[in-house]
Short mmCIF file of C-alpha atoms (C1' of nucleotides) in Angstrom, two decimals:
data_model
loop_
_atom_site.label_atom_id
_atom_site.label_comp_id
_atom_site.label_asym_id
_atom_site.label_seq_id
_atom_site.Cartn_x
_atom_site.Cartn_y
_atom_site.Cartn_z
CA VAL A 1 98.46 50.18 194.20
CA GLU A 2 97.25 53.05 192.29
CA ILE A 3 98.69 55.84 190.19
CA ASP A 4 97.82 59.50 191.44
CA GLN A 5 96.88 61.35 188.33
CA TRP A 6 97.19 64.67 190.03
CA SER A 7 100.54 64.00 191.78
CA ARG A 8 103.45 66.08 190.71
CA VAL A 9 105.64 62.88 190.74
CA PRO A 10 105.44 61.61 187.18
CA ARG A 11 103.26 58.85 186.42
CA TYR A 12 106.15 56.80 184.83
CA GLN A 13 108.17 57.30 188.15
CA GLN A 14 105.49 56.35 190.37
CA LEU A 15 104.82 53.27 188.52
CA ALA A 16 108.46 52.49 188.64
CA ASP A 17 108.55 53.22 192.42
CA ILE A 18 105.45 50.83 192.85
CA LEU A 19 107.27 47.93 191.13
CA ARG A 20 110.53 48.47 192.81
CA VAL A 21 108.79 48.32 196.03
CA ARG A 22 106.89 44.93 195.21
CA ILE A 23 110.11 43.64 193.80
CA GLU A 24 112.19 44.40 196.81
CA ALA A 25 109.35 43.07 198.85
CA GLY A 26 110.03 39.87 197.25
CA GLU A 27 106.43 39.59 195.44
CA TRP A 28 108.40 38.27 192.55
CA ALA A 29 111.72 36.29 192.91
CA PRO A 30 114.79 36.97 190.98
CA GLY A 31 114.29 35.60 187.46
CA ASP A 32 110.65 35.75 187.83
CA LEU A 33 108.50 37.26 184.76
CA LEU A 34 106.97 40.56 185.47
CA PRO A 35 103.49 41.26 183.96
CA SER A 36 103.81 42.37 180.39
CA GLU A 37 103.63 45.70 179.14
CA ASN A 38 100.18 45.36 177.85
CA ARG A 39 99.12 44.01 181.10
CA LEU A 40 100.56 46.92 183.14
CA VAL A 41 98.76 49.18 180.49
CA GLN A 42 95.44 47.66 181.24
CA GLU A 43 96.10 47.69 185.08
CA THR A 44 97.26 51.28 185.45
CA GLY A 45 95.45 52.93 182.68
CA LEU A 46 98.73 54.36 181.60
CA ALA A 47 99.84 54.75 178.06
CA LYS A 48 102.26 52.19 176.66
CA ASN A 49 104.96 54.60 176.13
CA THR A 50 104.68 55.75 179.93
CA VAL A 51 104.71 52.14 180.95
CA ARG A 52 107.92 51.28 178.97
CA GLN A 53 109.45 54.49 180.69
CA ALA A 54 108.74 53.09 183.91
CA LEU A 55 110.38 49.76 183.16
CA GLY A 56 113.39 51.82 181.58
CA VAL A 57 113.86 53.17 184.90
CA LEU A 58 113.76 49.96 186.49
CA ARG A 59 116.38 48.60 184.06
CA GLU A 60 118.74 51.44 184.57
CA SER A 61 118.59 50.80 188.40
CA GLY A 62 119.25 47.02 187.74
CA HIS A 63 116.26 45.59 189.25
CA VAL A 64 114.73 44.26 186.01
CA VAL A 65 116.09 42.68 182.81
CA THR A 66 114.16 42.78 179.73
CA ILE A 67 114.48 40.28 176.69
CA PRO A 68 112.69 41.24 173.61
CA THR A 69 109.61 39.12 172.53
CA ARG A 70 109.88 37.37 176.05
CA GLY A 71 109.28 39.89 178.69
CA SER A 72 110.79 41.86 181.62
CA PHE A 73 112.23 39.68 184.55
CA VAL A 74 113.35 40.46 187.88
CA ASN A 75 117.26 40.61 187.63
CA PRO A 76 118.43 37.08 188.57
CA ASP A 77 121.26 38.76 190.36
CA PHE A 78 118.90 40.90 192.57
CA ARG A 79 119.23 40.31 196.02
CA PRO A 80 116.08 40.98 198.18
CA GLY A 81 116.96 43.29 200.87
CA GLU A 82 119.20 45.65 199.04
CA VAL B 1 128.21 69.13 163.92
CA GLU B 2 126.86 70.54 167.21
CA ILE B 3 124.32 72.52 168.71
CA ASP B 4 125.52 75.65 170.40
CA GLN B 5 123.69 76.01 173.67
CA TRP B 6 124.35 79.59 174.09
CA SER B 7 123.83 81.02 170.46
CA ARG B 8 121.14 83.39 170.00
CA VAL B 9 120.05 81.28 167.13
CA PRO B 10 117.25 79.12 168.08
CA ARG B 11 118.33 75.54 168.49
CA TYR B 12 115.67 74.13 166.38
CA GLN B 13 116.93 76.47 163.66
CA GLN B 14 120.57 75.43 164.16
CA LEU B 15 119.44 71.72 163.89
CA ALA B 16 117.55 72.59 160.72
CA ASP B 17 120.46 74.31 159.07
CA ILE B 18 122.87 71.46 160.06
CA LEU B 19 120.62 69.04 158.41
CA ARG B 20 119.85 71.15 155.52
CA VAL B 21 123.70 71.63 154.77
CA ARG B 22 124.18 67.87 154.99
CA ILE B 23 121.36 67.24 152.59
CA GLU B 24 122.59 69.70 150.11
CA ALA B 25 126.05 68.39 150.43
CA GLY B 26 124.68 65.12 149.19
CA GLU B 27 125.05 63.17 152.41
CA TRP B 28 121.70 61.86 152.03
CA ALA B 29 120.47 60.96 148.51
CA PRO B 30 116.86 62.32 147.45
CA GLY B 31 114.47 59.51 148.87
CA ASP B 32 116.80 58.63 151.60
CA LEU B 33 115.65 58.17 155.02
CA LEU B 34 116.96 60.63 157.38
CA PRO B 35 117.83 59.71 161.13
CA SER B 36 114.70 59.00 163.18
CA GLU B 37 113.36 61.71 165.57
CA ASN B 38 114.60 59.61 168.40
CA ARG B 39 118.01 59.25 167.05
CA LEU B 40 118.42 63.09 166.60
CA VAL B 41 117.13 63.36 170.20
CA GLN B 42 119.77 61.22 171.39
CA GLU B 43 122.55 62.58 169.04
CA THR B 44 121.78 66.34 169.64
CA GLY B 45 120.49 66.30 173.39
CA LEU B 46 117.57 68.33 172.33
CA ALA B 47 114.05 67.63 173.39
CA LYS B 48 111.66 65.82 170.80
CA ASN B 49 109.67 68.75 170.55
CA THR B 50 112.65 70.71 169.57
CA VAL B 51 113.76 68.16 166.96
CA ARG B 52 110.51 68.03 165.49
CA GLN B 53 110.29 71.71 165.13
CA ALA B 54 113.67 71.58 163.20
CA LEU B 55 112.06 69.01 160.84
CA GLY B 56 109.05 71.07 160.35
CA VAL B 57 111.25 73.94 159.03
CA LEU B 58 112.90 71.47 156.77
CA ARG B 59 109.35 70.15 155.65
CA GLU B 60 108.23 73.86 154.81
CA SER B 61 111.41 74.56 153.05
CA GLY B 62 110.69 71.55 150.82
CA HIS B 63 114.00 69.58 151.72
CA VAL B 64 112.23 66.85 153.70
CA VAL B 65 108.99 65.00 153.38
CA THR B 66 107.68 63.13 156.46
CA ILE B 67 105.61 60.20 156.29
CA PRO B 68 103.67 59.06 159.58
CA THR B 69 104.91 56.30 161.43
CA ARG B 70 107.69 55.77 158.67
CA GLY B 71 110.02 58.53 158.91
CA SER B 72 111.45 61.68 157.26
CA PHE B 73 113.03 61.46 153.90
CA VAL B 74 115.06 63.79 151.61
CA ASN B 75 112.25 65.17 149.25
CA PRO B 76 112.64 62.79 146.29
CA ASP B 77 112.36 65.92 144.04
CA PHE B 78 115.14 67.72 145.82
CA ARG B 79 117.92 68.57 143.28
CA PRO B 80 121.48 68.66 144.78
CA GLY B 81 122.85 71.94 144.15
CA GLU B 82 119.83 73.95 144.34
"C1'" DT C 1 106.01 22.81 158.38
"C1'" DT C 2 102.81 26.74 158.68
"C1'" DT C 3 99.83 29.70 161.31
"C1'" DC C 4 98.75 32.47 164.99
"C1'" DA C 5 98.87 35.24 169.14
"C1'" DT C 6 101.88 37.45 172.22
"C1'" DT C 7 105.46 40.44 173.51
"C1'" DT C 8 108.96 43.98 173.07
"C1'" DG C 9 110.89 47.54 169.89
"C1'" DT C 10 110.77 51.60 166.99
"C1'" DC C 11 108.55 55.19 165.20
"C1'" DC C 12 105.27 59.48 164.19
"C1'" DG C 13 101.59 62.67 165.75
"C1'" DT C 14 99.46 65.46 169.17
"C1'" DA C 15 98.54 67.79 173.29
"C1'" DT C 16 99.70 70.13 177.82
"C1'" DG C 17 102.32 72.23 181.53
"C1'" DT C 18 106.23 74.70 183.07
"C1'" DA C 19 110.20 77.73 182.79
"C1'" DT C 20 113.31 80.81 180.73
"C1'" DT C 21 114.57 84.51 177.86
"C1'" DA D 1 103.76 89.30 175.66
"C1'" DA D 2 105.69 86.00 172.55
"C1'" DA D 3 109.14 82.84 171.43
"C1'" DT D 4 111.94 79.01 172.74
"C1'" DA D 5 112.89 74.85 175.00
"C1'" DC D 6 111.90 70.86 177.82
"C1'" DA D 7 109.42 67.31 180.28
"C1'" DT D 8 105.56 64.67 180.47
"C1'" DA D 9 101.63 61.86 178.61
"C1'" DC D 10 98.66 59.82 175.64
"C1'" DG D 11 97.41 57.63 170.92
"C1'" DG D 12 98.51 54.91 167.20
"C1'" DA D 13 100.91 52.24 163.33
"C1'" DC D 14 103.98 48.70 162.48
"C1'" DA D 15 108.20 45.58 162.52
"C1'" DA D 16 110.49 41.54 164.34
"C1'" DA D 17 111.03 37.65 167.35
"C1'" DT D 18 109.46 34.01 169.97
"C1'" DG D 19 106.82 30.03 171.09
"C1'" DA D 20 102.61 27.44 170.98
"C1'" DA D 21 99.21 25.14 168.34
#
DNA sequence: TTTCATTTGTCCGTATGTATT
DNA sequence: AAATACATACGGACAAATGAA
């Protein structure tokens, strides 16, 4: 899944959407560890701040829970299909 | 202290004035660390660029010294009551 | 116990684009 | 046209906590 550099949709929003779709598709189960911020930076080519902003969107939507020094996890209370 | 969204005084100037008054009142001592840019963004609701512009005013007036990656401090040479 | 790499968090610096006044 | 303001995006430095070796 790729970020469209030329889209009018902000890149952090694009990344958040991509991850949300993959979470809702069950690619990661509730409680699963998501790729680290650095990993996402490498995979997307986005800046760290931009990746963090994307994860912030998913935290606010309740899809993700982040634990400092550990990582970001799919919300254990997330119910696939919601 | 609040920013007046409808004032004809630029918001960056309003914020600069507010911080200058507080500095001159001794709320922060010379050498003290001021609130971070992000904190000021949160507290004022202004954009980051606007907050930075306000701090720029205070740097030019000599009230504030900014150290990259560290923060903005009350000029150690500032003499309250000037 | 100590060291080290990993990871998130918190910052500042800079630039670009857009919209409004 | 110019100043103001916001949103977005990238880059970099550094701190703090965790866990593994």
